[in-house]
Amino acid sequence: MAWIYLVLAGIFEVVWASTMKYSDGFSKLTPSVITILAMIVSFGLLAVAMKSLPLGTAYAIWTGIGAVGAFCVGIFVLGEAATLLRIGSVAFIILGLVGLKLSAS
């Protein structure tokens, strides 16, 4: 169950990172509120997951999901560049996340 909480925490991290972009420096109310609520949910789920997962594994996977998810939102929603170097770099992040999952006891 801890892994499910961790993945959900990572998804909410993507939500808050994305809506923070739309908040325009917290000057727009709706995206700002969504950002803060998603942060609270993300941190709460991470805390629950960390009750039974190692700190290094949980935190690295949480931030990795957020980084890869924000990268995907940037490309598919915001029209950011999808260069070979950027995609390759994200592939290394994903490889690292898989390695952490496989090595977790």
PDB file of N, CA and C in Angstrom:
ATOM      1  N   MET A   1       0.822  -1.199   0.000  1.00  0.00           N
ATOM      2  CA  MET A   1       0.000   0.000   0.000  1.00  0.00           C
ATOM      3  C   MET A   1       0.870   1.269   0.000  1.00  0.00           C
ATOM      4  N   ALA A   2       2.053   1.179   0.619  1.00  0.00           N
ATOM      5  CA  ALA A   2       2.933   2.348   0.688  1.00  0.00           C
ATOM      6  C   ALA A   2       3.334   2.816  -0.706  1.00  0.00           C
ATOM      7  N   TRP A   3       3.540   1.872  -1.626  1.00  0.00           N
ATOM      8  CA  TRP A   3       3.929   2.240  -2.988  1.00  0.00           C
ATOM      9  C   TRP A   3       2.801   2.973  -3.700  1.00  0.00           C
ATOM     10  N   ILE A   4       1.579   2.576  -3.433  1.00  0.00           N
ATOM     11  CA  ILE A   4       0.432   3.270  -4.028  1.00  0.00           C
ATOM     12  C   ILE A   4       0.371   4.701  -3.509  1.00  0.00           C
ATOM     13  N   TYR A   5       0.555   4.873  -2.196  1.00  0.00           N
ATOM     14  CA  TYR A   5       0.572   6.221  -1.620  1.00  0.00           C
ATOM     15  C   TYR A   5       1.696   7.054  -2.233  1.00  0.00           C
ATOM     16  N   LEU A   6       2.836   6.419  -2.441  1.00  0.00           N
ATOM     17  CA  LEU A   6       3.982   7.141  -2.997  1.00  0.00           C
ATOM     18  C   LEU A   6       3.716   7.582  -4.433  1.00  0.00           C
ATOM     19  N   VAL A   7       3.142   6.711  -5.240  1.00  0.00           N
ATOM     20  CA  VAL A   7       2.826   7.090  -6.624  1.00  0.00           C
ATOM     21  C   VAL A   7       1.784   8.210  -6.644  1.00  0.00           C
ATOM     22  N   LEU A   8       0.774   8.109  -5.800  1.00  0.00           N
ATOM     23  CA  LEU A   8      -0.229   9.183  -5.725  1.00  0.00           C
ATOM     24  C   LEU A   8       0.406  10.494  -5.273  1.00  0.00           C
ATOM     25  N   ALA A   9       1.318  10.416  -4.319  1.00  0.00           N
ATOM     26  CA  ALA A   9       2.030  11.620  -3.868  1.00  0.00           C
ATOM     27  C   ALA A   9       2.801  12.242  -5.022  1.00  0.00           C
ATOM     28  N   GLY A  10       3.428  11.411  -5.845  1.00  0.00           N
ATOM     29  CA  GLY A  10       4.160  11.909  -7.005  1.00  0.00           C
ATOM     30  C   GLY A  10       3.247  12.553  -8.030  1.00  0.00           C
ATOM     31  N   ILE A  11       2.072  11.959  -8.221  1.00  0.00           N
ATOM     32  CA  ILE A  11       1.100  12.542  -9.166  1.00  0.00           C
ATOM     33  C   ILE A  11       0.637  13.905  -8.671  1.00  0.00           C
ATOM     34  N   PHE A  12       0.366  14.009  -7.370  1.00  0.00           N
ATOM     35  CA  PHE A  12      -0.033  15.311  -6.829  1.00  0.00           C
ATOM     36  C   PHE A  12       1.109  16.319  -6.889  1.00  0.00           C
ATOM     37  N   GLU A  13       2.350  15.833  -6.861  1.00  0.00           N
ATOM     38  CA  GLU A  13       3.477  16.743  -7.049  1.00  0.00           C
ATOM     39  C   GLU A  13       3.453  17.336  -8.459  1.00  0.00           C
ATOM     40  N   VAL A  14       3.136  16.513  -9.441  1.00  0.00           N
ATOM     41  CA  VAL A  14       3.013  17.004 -10.816  1.00  0.00           C
ATOM     42  C   VAL A  14       1.896  18.042 -10.900  1.00  0.00           C
ATOM     43  N   VAL A  15       0.790  17.774 -10.219  1.00  0.00           N
ATOM     44  CA  VAL A  15      -0.338  18.719 -10.217  1.00  0.00           C
ATOM     45  C   VAL A  15       0.099  20.056  -9.638  1.00  0.00           C
ATOM     46  N   TRP A  16       0.754  20.020  -8.473  1.00  0.00           N
ATOM     47  CA  TRP A  16       1.094  21.319  -7.878  1.00  0.00           C
ATOM     48  C   TRP A  16       2.173  22.051  -8.667  1.00  0.00           C
ATOM     49  N   ALA A  17       3.107  21.319  -9.252  1.00  0.00           N
ATOM     50  CA  ALA A  17       4.131  21.995 -10.068  1.00  0.00           C
ATOM     51  C   ALA A  17       3.493  22.637 -11.299  1.00  0.00           C
ATOM     52  N   SER A  18       2.555  21.922 -11.907  1.00  0.00           N
ATOM     53  CA  SER A  18       1.897  22.444 -13.112  1.00  0.00           C
ATOM     54  C   SER A  18       1.013  23.640 -12.804  1.00  0.00           C
ATOM     55  N   THR A  19       0.222  23.530 -11.751  1.00  0.00           N
ATOM     56  CA  THR A  19      -0.673  24.643 -11.425  1.00  0.00           C
ATOM     57  C   THR A  19       0.096  25.842 -10.874  1.00  0.00           C
ATOM     58  N   MET A  20       1.279  25.586 -10.303  1.00  0.00           N
ATOM     59  CA  MET A  20       2.099  26.718  -9.860  1.00  0.00           C
ATOM     60  C   MET A  20       2.515  27.556 -11.068  1.00  0.00           C
ATOM     61  N   LYS A  21       2.803  26.895 -12.173  1.00  0.00           N
ATOM     62  CA  LYS A  21       3.154  27.615 -13.405  1.00  0.00           C
ATOM     63  C   LYS A  21       2.001  28.530 -13.820  1.00  0.00           C
ATOM     64  N   TYR A  22       0.774  27.999 -13.711  1.00  0.00           N
ATOM     65  CA  TYR A  22      -0.410  28.766 -14.105  1.00  0.00           C
ATOM     66  C   TYR A  22      -0.816  29.817 -13.069  1.00  0.00           C
ATOM     67  N   SER A  23      -0.272  29.732 -11.855  1.00  0.00           N
ATOM     68  CA  SER A  23      -0.655  30.698 -10.814  1.00  0.00           C
ATOM     69  C   SER A  23      -0.037  32.074 -11.051  1.00  0.00           C
ATOM     70  N   ASP A  24       0.945  32.139 -11.968  1.00  0.00           N
ATOM     71  CA  ASP A  24       1.611  33.403 -12.294  1.00  0.00           C
ATOM     72  C   ASP A  24       2.170  34.061 -11.037  1.00  0.00           C
ATOM     73  N   GLY A  25       3.018  33.284 -10.334  1.00  0.00           N
ATOM     74  CA  GLY A  25       3.635  33.813  -9.117  1.00  0.00           C
ATOM     75  C   GLY A  25       2.645  33.973  -7.979  1.00  0.00           C
ATOM     76  N   PHE A  26       1.669  33.092  -7.908  1.00  0.00           N
ATOM     77  CA  PHE A  26       0.595  33.119  -6.907  1.00  0.00           C
ATOM     78  C   PHE A  26      -0.256  34.389  -6.996  1.00  0.00           C
ATOM     79  N   SER A  27      -0.357  34.943  -8.196  1.00  0.00           N
ATOM     80  CA  SER A  27      -1.190  36.133  -8.373  1.00  0.00           C
ATOM     81  C   SER A  27      -2.585  35.788  -8.895  1.00  0.00           C
ATOM     82  N   LYS A  28      -2.807  34.533  -9.310  1.00  0.00           N
ATOM     83  CA  LYS A  28      -4.125  34.081  -9.773  1.00  0.00           C
ATOM     84  C   LYS A  28      -4.689  33.127  -8.726  1.00  0.00           C
ATOM     85  N   LEU A  29      -5.898  33.407  -8.268  1.00  0.00           N
ATOM     86  CA  LEU A  29      -6.463  32.707  -7.121  1.00  0.00           C
ATOM     87  C   LEU A  29      -6.660  31.208  -7.345  1.00  0.00           C
ATOM     88  N   THR A  30      -7.375  30.823  -8.382  1.00  0.00           N
ATOM     89  CA  THR A  30      -7.722  29.408  -8.553  1.00  0.00           C
ATOM     90  C   THR A  30      -6.497  28.511  -8.696  1.00  0.00           C
ATOM     91  N   PRO A  31      -5.558  28.815  -9.596  1.00  0.00           N
ATOM     92  CA  PRO A  31      -4.382  27.943  -9.663  1.00  0.00           C
ATOM     93  C   PRO A  31      -3.547  27.975  -8.377  1.00  0.00           C
ATOM     94  N   SER A  32      -3.554  29.104  -7.680  1.00  0.00           N
ATOM     95  CA  SER A  32      -2.814  29.189  -6.416  1.00  0.00           C
ATOM     96  C   SER A  32      -3.414  28.275  -5.361  1.00  0.00           C
ATOM     97  N   VAL A  33      -4.729  28.262  -5.259  1.00  0.00           N
ATOM     98  CA  VAL A  33      -5.414  27.403  -4.288  1.00  0.00           C
ATOM     99  C   VAL A  33      -5.187  25.935  -4.642  1.00  0.00           C
ATOM    100  N   ILE A  34      -5.311  25.598  -5.921  1.00  0.00           N
ATOM    101  CA  ILE A  34      -5.084  24.211  -6.351  1.00  0.00           C
ATOM    102  C   ILE A  34      -3.643  23.797  -6.041  1.00  0.00           C
ATOM    103  N   THR A  35      -2.694  24.686  -6.278  1.00  0.00           N
ATOM    104  CA  THR A  35      -1.289  24.406  -5.984  1.00  0.00           C
ATOM    105  C   THR A  35      -1.098  24.070  -4.518  1.00  0.00           C
ATOM    106  N   ILE A  36      -1.622  24.907  -3.641  1.00  0.00           N
ATOM    107  CA  ILE A  36      -1.433  24.706  -2.200  1.00  0.00           C
ATOM    108  C   ILE A  36      -2.128  23.431  -1.719  1.00  0.00           C
ATOM    109  N   LEU A  37      -3.341  23.188  -2.199  1.00  0.00           N
ATOM    110  CA  LEU A  37      -4.050  21.965  -1.807  1.00  0.00           C
ATOM    111  C   LEU A  37      -3.322  20.718  -2.311  1.00  0.00           C
ATOM    112  N   ALA A  38      -2.853  20.757  -3.541  1.00  0.00           N
ATOM    113  CA  ALA A  38      -2.117  19.613  -4.086  1.00  0.00           C
ATOM    114  C   ALA A  38      -0.811  19.388  -3.332  1.00  0.00           C
ATOM    115  N   MET A  39      -0.149  20.474  -2.893  1.00  0.00           N
ATOM    116  CA  MET A  39       1.057  20.345  -2.082  1.00  0.00           C
ATOM    117  C   MET A  39       0.761  19.627  -0.774  1.00  0.00           C
ATOM    118  N   ILE A  40      -0.312  20.030  -0.119  1.00  0.00           N
ATOM    119  CA  ILE A  40      -0.689  19.416   1.164  1.00  0.00           C
ATOM    120  C   ILE A  40      -0.970  17.924   0.973  1.00  0.00           C
ATOM    121  N   VAL A  41      -1.743  17.590  -0.054  1.00  0.00           N
ATOM    122  CA  VAL A  41      -2.061  16.184  -0.319  1.00  0.00           C
ATOM    123  C   VAL A  41      -0.783  15.408  -0.660  1.00  0.00           C
ATOM    124  N   SER A  42       0.066  15.979  -1.498  1.00  0.00           N
ATOM    125  CA  SER A  42       1.298  15.318  -1.904  1.00  0.00           C
ATOM    126  C   SER A  42       2.200  15.039  -0.704  1.00  0.00           C
ATOM    127  N   PHE A  43       2.426  16.050   0.123  1.00  0.00           N
ATOM    128  CA  PHE A  43       3.272  15.868   1.308  1.00  0.00           C
ATOM    129  C   PHE A  43       2.647  14.881   2.286  1.00  0.00           C
ATOM    130  N   GLY A  44       1.333  14.933   2.442  1.00  0.00           N
ATOM    131  CA  GLY A  44       0.650  14.006   3.345  1.00  0.00           C
ATOM    132  C   GLY A  44       0.796  12.564   2.890  1.00  0.00           C
ATOM    133  N   LEU A  45       0.585  12.322   1.605  1.00  0.00           N
ATOM    134  CA  LEU A  45       0.740  10.966   1.074  1.00  0.00           C
ATOM    135  C   LEU A  45       2.186  10.500   1.162  1.00  0.00           C
ATOM    136  N   LEU A  46       3.123  11.397   0.923  1.00  0.00           N
ATOM    137  CA  LEU A  46       4.542  11.049   1.054  1.00  0.00           C
ATOM    138  C   LEU A  46       4.851  10.650   2.493  1.00  0.00           C
ATOM    139  N   ALA A  47       4.328  11.393   3.440  1.00  0.00           N
ATOM    140  CA  ALA A  47       4.571  11.085   4.855  1.00  0.00           C
ATOM    141  C   ALA A  47       4.028   9.706   5.218  1.00  0.00           C
ATOM    142  N   VAL A  48       2.857   9.378   4.723  1.00  0.00           N
ATOM    143  CA  VAL A  48       2.272   8.059   5.000  1.00  0.00           C
ATOM    144  C   VAL A  48       3.128   6.963   4.362  1.00  0.00           C
ATOM    145  N   ALA A  49       3.556   7.180   3.123  1.00  0.00           N
ATOM    146  CA  ALA A  49       4.378   6.187   2.436  1.00  0.00           C
ATOM    147  C   ALA A  49       5.702   5.969   3.160  1.00  0.00           C
ATOM    148  N   MET A  50       6.252   7.042   3.738  1.00  0.00           N
ATOM    149  CA  MET A  50       7.553   6.951   4.396  1.00  0.00           C
ATOM    150  C   MET A  50       7.498   6.227   5.735  1.00  0.00           C
ATOM    151  N   LYS A  51       6.309   5.914   6.204  1.00  0.00           N
ATOM    152  CA  LYS A  51       6.214   5.119   7.428  1.00  0.00           C
ATOM    153  C   LYS A  51       6.834   3.742   7.229  1.00  0.00           C
ATOM    154  N   SER A  52       6.740   3.210   6.013  1.00  0.00           N
ATOM    155  CA  SER A  52       7.248   1.852   5.788  1.00  0.00           C
ATOM    156  C   SER A  52       8.297   1.761   4.671  1.00  0.00           C
ATOM    157  N   LEU A  53       8.548   2.835   3.963  1.00  0.00           N
ATOM    158  CA  LEU A  53       9.572   2.818   2.911  1.00  0.00           C
ATOM    159  C   LEU A  53      10.810   3.565   3.395  1.00  0.00           C
ATOM    160  N   PRO A  54      11.987   3.168   2.925  1.00  0.00           N
ATOM    161  CA  PRO A  54      13.205   3.897   3.299  1.00  0.00           C
ATOM    162  C   PRO A  54      13.150   5.342   2.807  1.00  0.00           C
ATOM    163  N   LEU A  55      13.699   6.237   3.593  1.00  0.00           N
ATOM    164  CA  LEU A  55      13.704   7.669   3.274  1.00  0.00           C
ATOM    165  C   LEU A  55      14.272   7.937   1.891  1.00  0.00           C
ATOM    166  N   GLY A  56      15.468   7.425   1.618  1.00  0.00           N
ATOM    167  CA  GLY A  56      16.127   7.712   0.347  1.00  0.00           C
ATOM    168  C   GLY A  56      15.333   7.216  -0.847  1.00  0.00           C
ATOM    169  N   THR A  57      14.770   6.031  -0.723  1.00  0.00           N
ATOM    170  CA  THR A  57      13.977   5.470  -1.809  1.00  0.00           C
ATOM    171  C   THR A  57      12.702   6.267  -2.021  1.00  0.00           C
ATOM    172  N   ALA A  58      11.976   6.510  -0.944  1.00  0.00           N
ATOM    173  CA  ALA A  58      10.693   7.215  -1.052  1.00  0.00           C
ATOM    174  C   ALA A  58      10.877   8.621  -1.611  1.00  0.00           C
ATOM    175  N   TYR A  59      11.839   9.355  -1.066  1.00  0.00           N
ATOM    176  CA  TYR A  59      12.026  10.736  -1.504  1.00  0.00           C
ATOM    177  C   TYR A  59      12.505  10.801  -2.954  1.00  0.00           C
ATOM    178  N   ALA A  60      13.435   9.931  -3.320  1.00  0.00           N
ATOM    179  CA  ALA A  60      13.946   9.943  -4.693  1.00  0.00           C
ATOM    180  C   ALA A  60      12.852   9.586  -5.697  1.00  0.00           C
ATOM    181  N   ILE A  61      12.035   8.613  -5.372  1.00  0.00           N
ATOM    182  CA  ILE A  61      10.968   8.232  -6.296  1.00  0.00           C
ATOM    183  C   ILE A  61       9.907   9.320  -6.362  1.00  0.00           C
ATOM    184  N   TRP A  62       9.570   9.929  -5.234  1.00  0.00           N
ATOM    185  CA  TRP A  62       8.596  11.022  -5.216  1.00  0.00           C
ATOM    186  C   TRP A  62       9.059  12.179  -6.106  1.00  0.00           C
ATOM    187  N   THR A  63      10.304  12.590  -5.926  1.00  0.00           N
ATOM    188  CA  THR A  63      10.806  13.698  -6.744  1.00  0.00           C
ATOM    189  C   THR A  63      10.978  13.279  -8.198  1.00  0.00           C
ATOM    190  N   GLY A  64      11.335  12.017  -8.420  1.00  0.00           N
ATOM    191  CA  GLY A  64      11.482  11.527  -9.789  1.00  0.00           C
ATOM    192  C   GLY A  64      10.164  11.520 -10.548  1.00  0.00           C
ATOM    193  N   ILE A  65       9.109  11.045  -9.878  1.00  0.00           N
ATOM    194  CA  ILE A  65       7.785  11.080 -10.506  1.00  0.00           C
ATOM    195  C   ILE A  65       7.410  12.519 -10.830  1.00  0.00           C
ATOM    196  N   GLY A  66       7.682  13.416  -9.894  1.00  0.00           N
ATOM    197  CA  GLY A  66       7.374  14.825 -10.121  1.00  0.00           C
ATOM    198  C   GLY A  66       8.169  15.410 -11.272  1.00  0.00           C
ATOM    199  N   ALA A  67       9.452  15.075 -11.329  1.00  0.00           N
ATOM    200  CA  ALA A  67      10.302  15.616 -12.396  1.00  0.00           C
ATOM    201  C   ALA A  67       9.884  15.094 -13.772  1.00  0.00           C
ATOM    202  N   VAL A  68       9.671  13.794 -13.860  1.00  0.00           N
ATOM    203  CA  VAL A  68       9.276  13.210 -15.138  1.00  0.00           C
ATOM    204  C   VAL A  68       7.879  13.691 -15.541  1.00  0.00           C
ATOM    205  N   GLY A  69       6.985  13.746 -14.569  1.00  0.00           N
ATOM    206  CA  GLY A  69       5.625  14.222 -14.857  1.00  0.00           C
ATOM    207  C   GLY A  69       5.601  15.672 -15.296  1.00  0.00           C
ATOM    208  N   ALA A  70       6.368  16.509 -14.609  1.00  0.00           N
ATOM    209  CA  ALA A  70       6.426  17.929 -14.988  1.00  0.00           C
ATOM    210  C   ALA A  70       7.066  18.083 -16.366  1.00  0.00           C
ATOM    211  N   PHE A  71       8.055  17.268 -16.653  1.00  0.00           N
ATOM    212  CA  PHE A  71       8.674  17.263 -17.981  1.00  0.00           C
ATOM    213  C   PHE A  71       7.631  16.945 -19.053  1.00  0.00           C
ATOM    214  N   CYS A  72       6.824  15.928 -18.809  1.00  0.00           N
ATOM    215  CA  CYS A  72       5.780  15.535 -19.771  1.00  0.00           C
ATOM    216  C   CYS A  72       4.727  16.627 -19.932  1.00  0.00           C
ATOM    217  N   VAL A  73       4.310  17.241 -18.823  1.00  0.00           N
ATOM    218  CA  VAL A  73       3.353  18.351 -18.908  1.00  0.00           C
ATOM    219  C   VAL A  73       3.960  19.485 -19.718  1.00  0.00           C
ATOM    220  N   GLY A  74       5.224  19.776 -19.481  1.00  0.00           N
ATOM    221  CA  GLY A  74       5.896  20.839 -20.233  1.00  0.00           C
ATOM    222  C   GLY A  74       5.870  20.587 -21.731  1.00  0.00           C
ATOM    223  N   ILE A  75       6.120  19.355 -22.118  1.00  0.00           N
ATOM    224  CA  ILE A  75       6.145  19.035 -23.550  1.00  0.00           C
ATOM    225  C   ILE A  75       4.740  18.981 -24.133  1.00  0.00           C
ATOM    226  N   PHE A  76       3.859  18.202 -23.504  1.00  0.00           N
ATOM    227  CA  PHE A  76       2.553  17.928 -24.106  1.00  0.00           C
ATOM    228  C   PHE A  76       1.499  19.014 -23.878  1.00  0.00           C
ATOM    229  N   VAL A  77       1.658  19.800 -22.821  1.00  0.00           N
ATOM    230  CA  VAL A  77       0.658  20.835 -22.521  1.00  0.00           C
ATOM    231  C   VAL A  77       1.195  22.229 -22.835  1.00  0.00           C
ATOM    232  N   LEU A  78       2.437  22.477 -22.463  1.00  0.00           N
ATOM    233  CA  LEU A  78       2.996  23.822 -22.606  1.00  0.00           C
ATOM    234  C   LEU A  78       3.811  24.015 -23.880  1.00  0.00           C
ATOM    235  N   GLY A  79       4.008  22.952 -24.650  1.00  0.00           N
ATOM    236  CA  GLY A  79       4.727  23.075 -25.910  1.00  0.00           C
ATOM    237  C   GLY A  79       6.218  23.285 -25.786  1.00  0.00           C
ATOM    238  N   GLU A  80       6.818  22.798 -24.705  1.00  0.00           N
ATOM    239  CA  GLU A  80       8.261  22.929 -24.540  1.00  0.00           C
ATOM    240  C   GLU A  80       8.985  21.978 -25.491  1.00  0.00           C
ATOM    241  N   ALA A  81      10.242  22.252 -25.729  1.00  0.00           N
ATOM    242  CA  ALA A  81      11.035  21.464 -26.673  1.00  0.00           C
ATOM    243  C   ALA A  81      11.215  20.025 -26.203  1.00  0.00           C
ATOM    244  N   ALA A  82      11.123  19.096 -27.152  1.00  0.00           N
ATOM    245  CA  ALA A  82      11.336  17.675 -26.873  1.00  0.00           C
ATOM    246  C   ALA A  82      12.578  17.216 -27.631  1.00  0.00           C
ATOM    247  N   THR A  83      13.731  17.720 -27.209  1.00  0.00           N
ATOM    248  CA  THR A  83      14.973  17.360 -27.891  1.00  0.00           C
ATOM    249  C   THR A  83      15.431  15.972 -27.457  1.00  0.00           C
ATOM    250  N   LEU A  84      16.279  15.391 -28.254  1.00  0.00           N
ATOM    251  CA  LEU A  84      16.802  14.066 -27.955  1.00  0.00           C
ATOM    252  C   LEU A  84      17.563  14.058 -26.630  1.00  0.00           C
ATOM    253  N   LEU A  85      18.332  15.091 -26.359  1.00  0.00           N
ATOM    254  CA  LEU A  85      19.097  15.167 -25.111  1.00  0.00           C
ATOM    255  C   LEU A  85      18.162  15.250 -23.899  1.00  0.00           C
ATOM    256  N   ARG A  86      17.112  16.037 -23.992  1.00  0.00           N
ATOM    257  CA  ARG A  86      16.154  16.149 -22.878  1.00  0.00           C
ATOM    258  C   ARG A  86      15.449  14.818 -22.642  1.00  0.00           C
ATOM    259  N   ILE A  87      15.012  14.173 -23.710  1.00  0.00           N
ATOM    260  CA  ILE A  87      14.318  12.893 -23.577  1.00  0.00           C
ATOM    261  C   ILE A  87      15.265  11.825 -23.032  1.00  0.00           C
ATOM    262  N   GLY A  88      16.483  11.809 -23.510  1.00  0.00           N
ATOM    263  CA  GLY A  88      17.474  10.864 -22.999  1.00  0.00           C
ATOM    264  C   GLY A  88      17.772  11.071 -21.522  1.00  0.00           C
ATOM    265  N   SER A  89      17.835  12.320 -21.117  1.00  0.00           N
ATOM    266  CA  SER A  89      18.085  12.627 -19.714  1.00  0.00           C
ATOM    267  C   SER A  89      16.943  12.136 -18.829  1.00  0.00           C
ATOM    268  N   VAL A  90      15.728  12.309 -19.283  1.00  0.00           N
ATOM    269  CA  VAL A  90      14.570  11.822 -18.521  1.00  0.00           C
ATOM    270  C   VAL A  90      14.556  10.293 -18.503  1.00  0.00           C
ATOM    271  N   ALA A  91      15.022   9.684 -19.577  1.00  0.00           N
ATOM    272  CA  ALA A  91      15.111   8.217 -19.595  1.00  0.00           C
ATOM    273  C   ALA A  91      16.051   7.719 -18.503  1.00  0.00           C
ATOM    274  N   PHE A  92      17.125   8.450 -18.251  1.00  0.00           N
ATOM    275  CA  PHE A  92      18.035   8.076 -17.170  1.00  0.00           C
ATOM    276  C   PHE A  92      17.362   8.222 -15.802  1.00  0.00           C
ATOM    277  N   ILE A  93      16.550   9.250 -15.639  1.00  0.00           N
ATOM    278  CA  ILE A  93      15.808   9.408 -14.387  1.00  0.00           C
ATOM    279  C   ILE A  93      14.888   8.206 -14.182  1.00  0.00           C
ATOM    280  N   ILE A  94      14.174   7.827 -15.234  1.00  0.00           N
ATOM    281  CA  ILE A  94      13.255   6.686 -15.145  1.00  0.00           C
ATOM    282  C   ILE A  94      14.034   5.410 -14.831  1.00  0.00           C
ATOM    283  N   LEU A  95      15.172   5.216 -15.462  1.00  0.00           N
ATOM    284  CA  LEU A  95      16.003   4.045 -15.187  1.00  0.00           C
ATOM    285  C   LEU A  95      16.423   4.019 -13.715  1.00  0.00           C
ATOM    286  N   GLY A  96      16.772   5.163 -13.181  1.00  0.00           N
ATOM    287  CA  GLY A  96      17.136   5.257 -11.770  1.00  0.00           C
ATOM    288  C   GLY A  96      15.969   4.924 -10.849  1.00  0.00           C
ATOM    289  N   LEU A  97      14.779   5.380 -11.206  1.00  0.00           N
ATOM    290  CA  LEU A  97      13.589   5.088 -10.399  1.00  0.00           C
ATOM    291  C   LEU A  97      13.289   3.595 -10.411  1.00  0.00           C
ATOM    292  N   VAL A  98      13.394   2.977 -11.574  1.00  0.00           N
ATOM    293  CA  VAL A  98      13.178   1.521 -11.659  1.00  0.00           C
ATOM    294  C   VAL A  98      14.217   0.798 -10.816  1.00  0.00           C
ATOM    295  N   GLY A  99      15.450   1.232 -10.878  1.00  0.00           N
ATOM    296  CA  GLY A  99      16.491   0.620 -10.064  1.00  0.00           C
ATOM    297  C   GLY A  99      16.211   0.739  -8.583  1.00  0.00           C
ATOM    298  N   LEU A 100      15.733   1.889  -8.151  1.00  0.00           N
ATOM    299  CA  LEU A 100      15.393   2.063  -6.738  1.00  0.00           C
ATOM    300  C   LEU A 100      14.254   1.151  -6.325  1.00  0.00           C
ATOM    301  N   LYS A 101      13.253   1.038  -7.172  1.00  0.00           N
ATOM    302  CA  LYS A 101      12.114   0.172  -6.863  1.00  0.00           C
ATOM    303  C   LYS A 101      12.565  -1.285  -6.765  1.00  0.00           C
ATOM    304  N   LEU A 102      13.377  -1.720  -7.707  1.00  0.00           N
ATOM    305  CA  LEU A 102      13.835  -3.114  -7.714  1.00  0.00           C
ATOM    306  C   LEU A 102      14.750  -3.435  -6.534  1.00  0.00           C
ATOM    307  N   SER A 103      15.465  -2.434  -6.056  1.00  0.00           N
ATOM    308  CA  SER A 103      16.401  -2.677  -4.951  1.00  0.00           C
ATOM    309  C   SER A 103      15.762  -2.497  -3.576  1.00  0.00           C
ATOM    310  N   ALA A 104      14.520  -1.977  -3.528  1.00  0.00           N
ATOM    311  CA  ALA A 104      13.850  -1.777  -2.239  1.00  0.00           C
ATOM    312  C   ALA A 104      13.405  -3.123  -1.685  1.00  0.00           C
ATOM    313  N   SER A 105      13.610  -3.292  -0.402  1.00  0.00           N
ATOM    314  CA  SER A 105      13.220  -4.574   0.212  1.00  0.00           C
ATOM    315  C   SER A 105      11.819  -4.538   0.758  1.00  0.00           C
TER     316      SER A 105
END
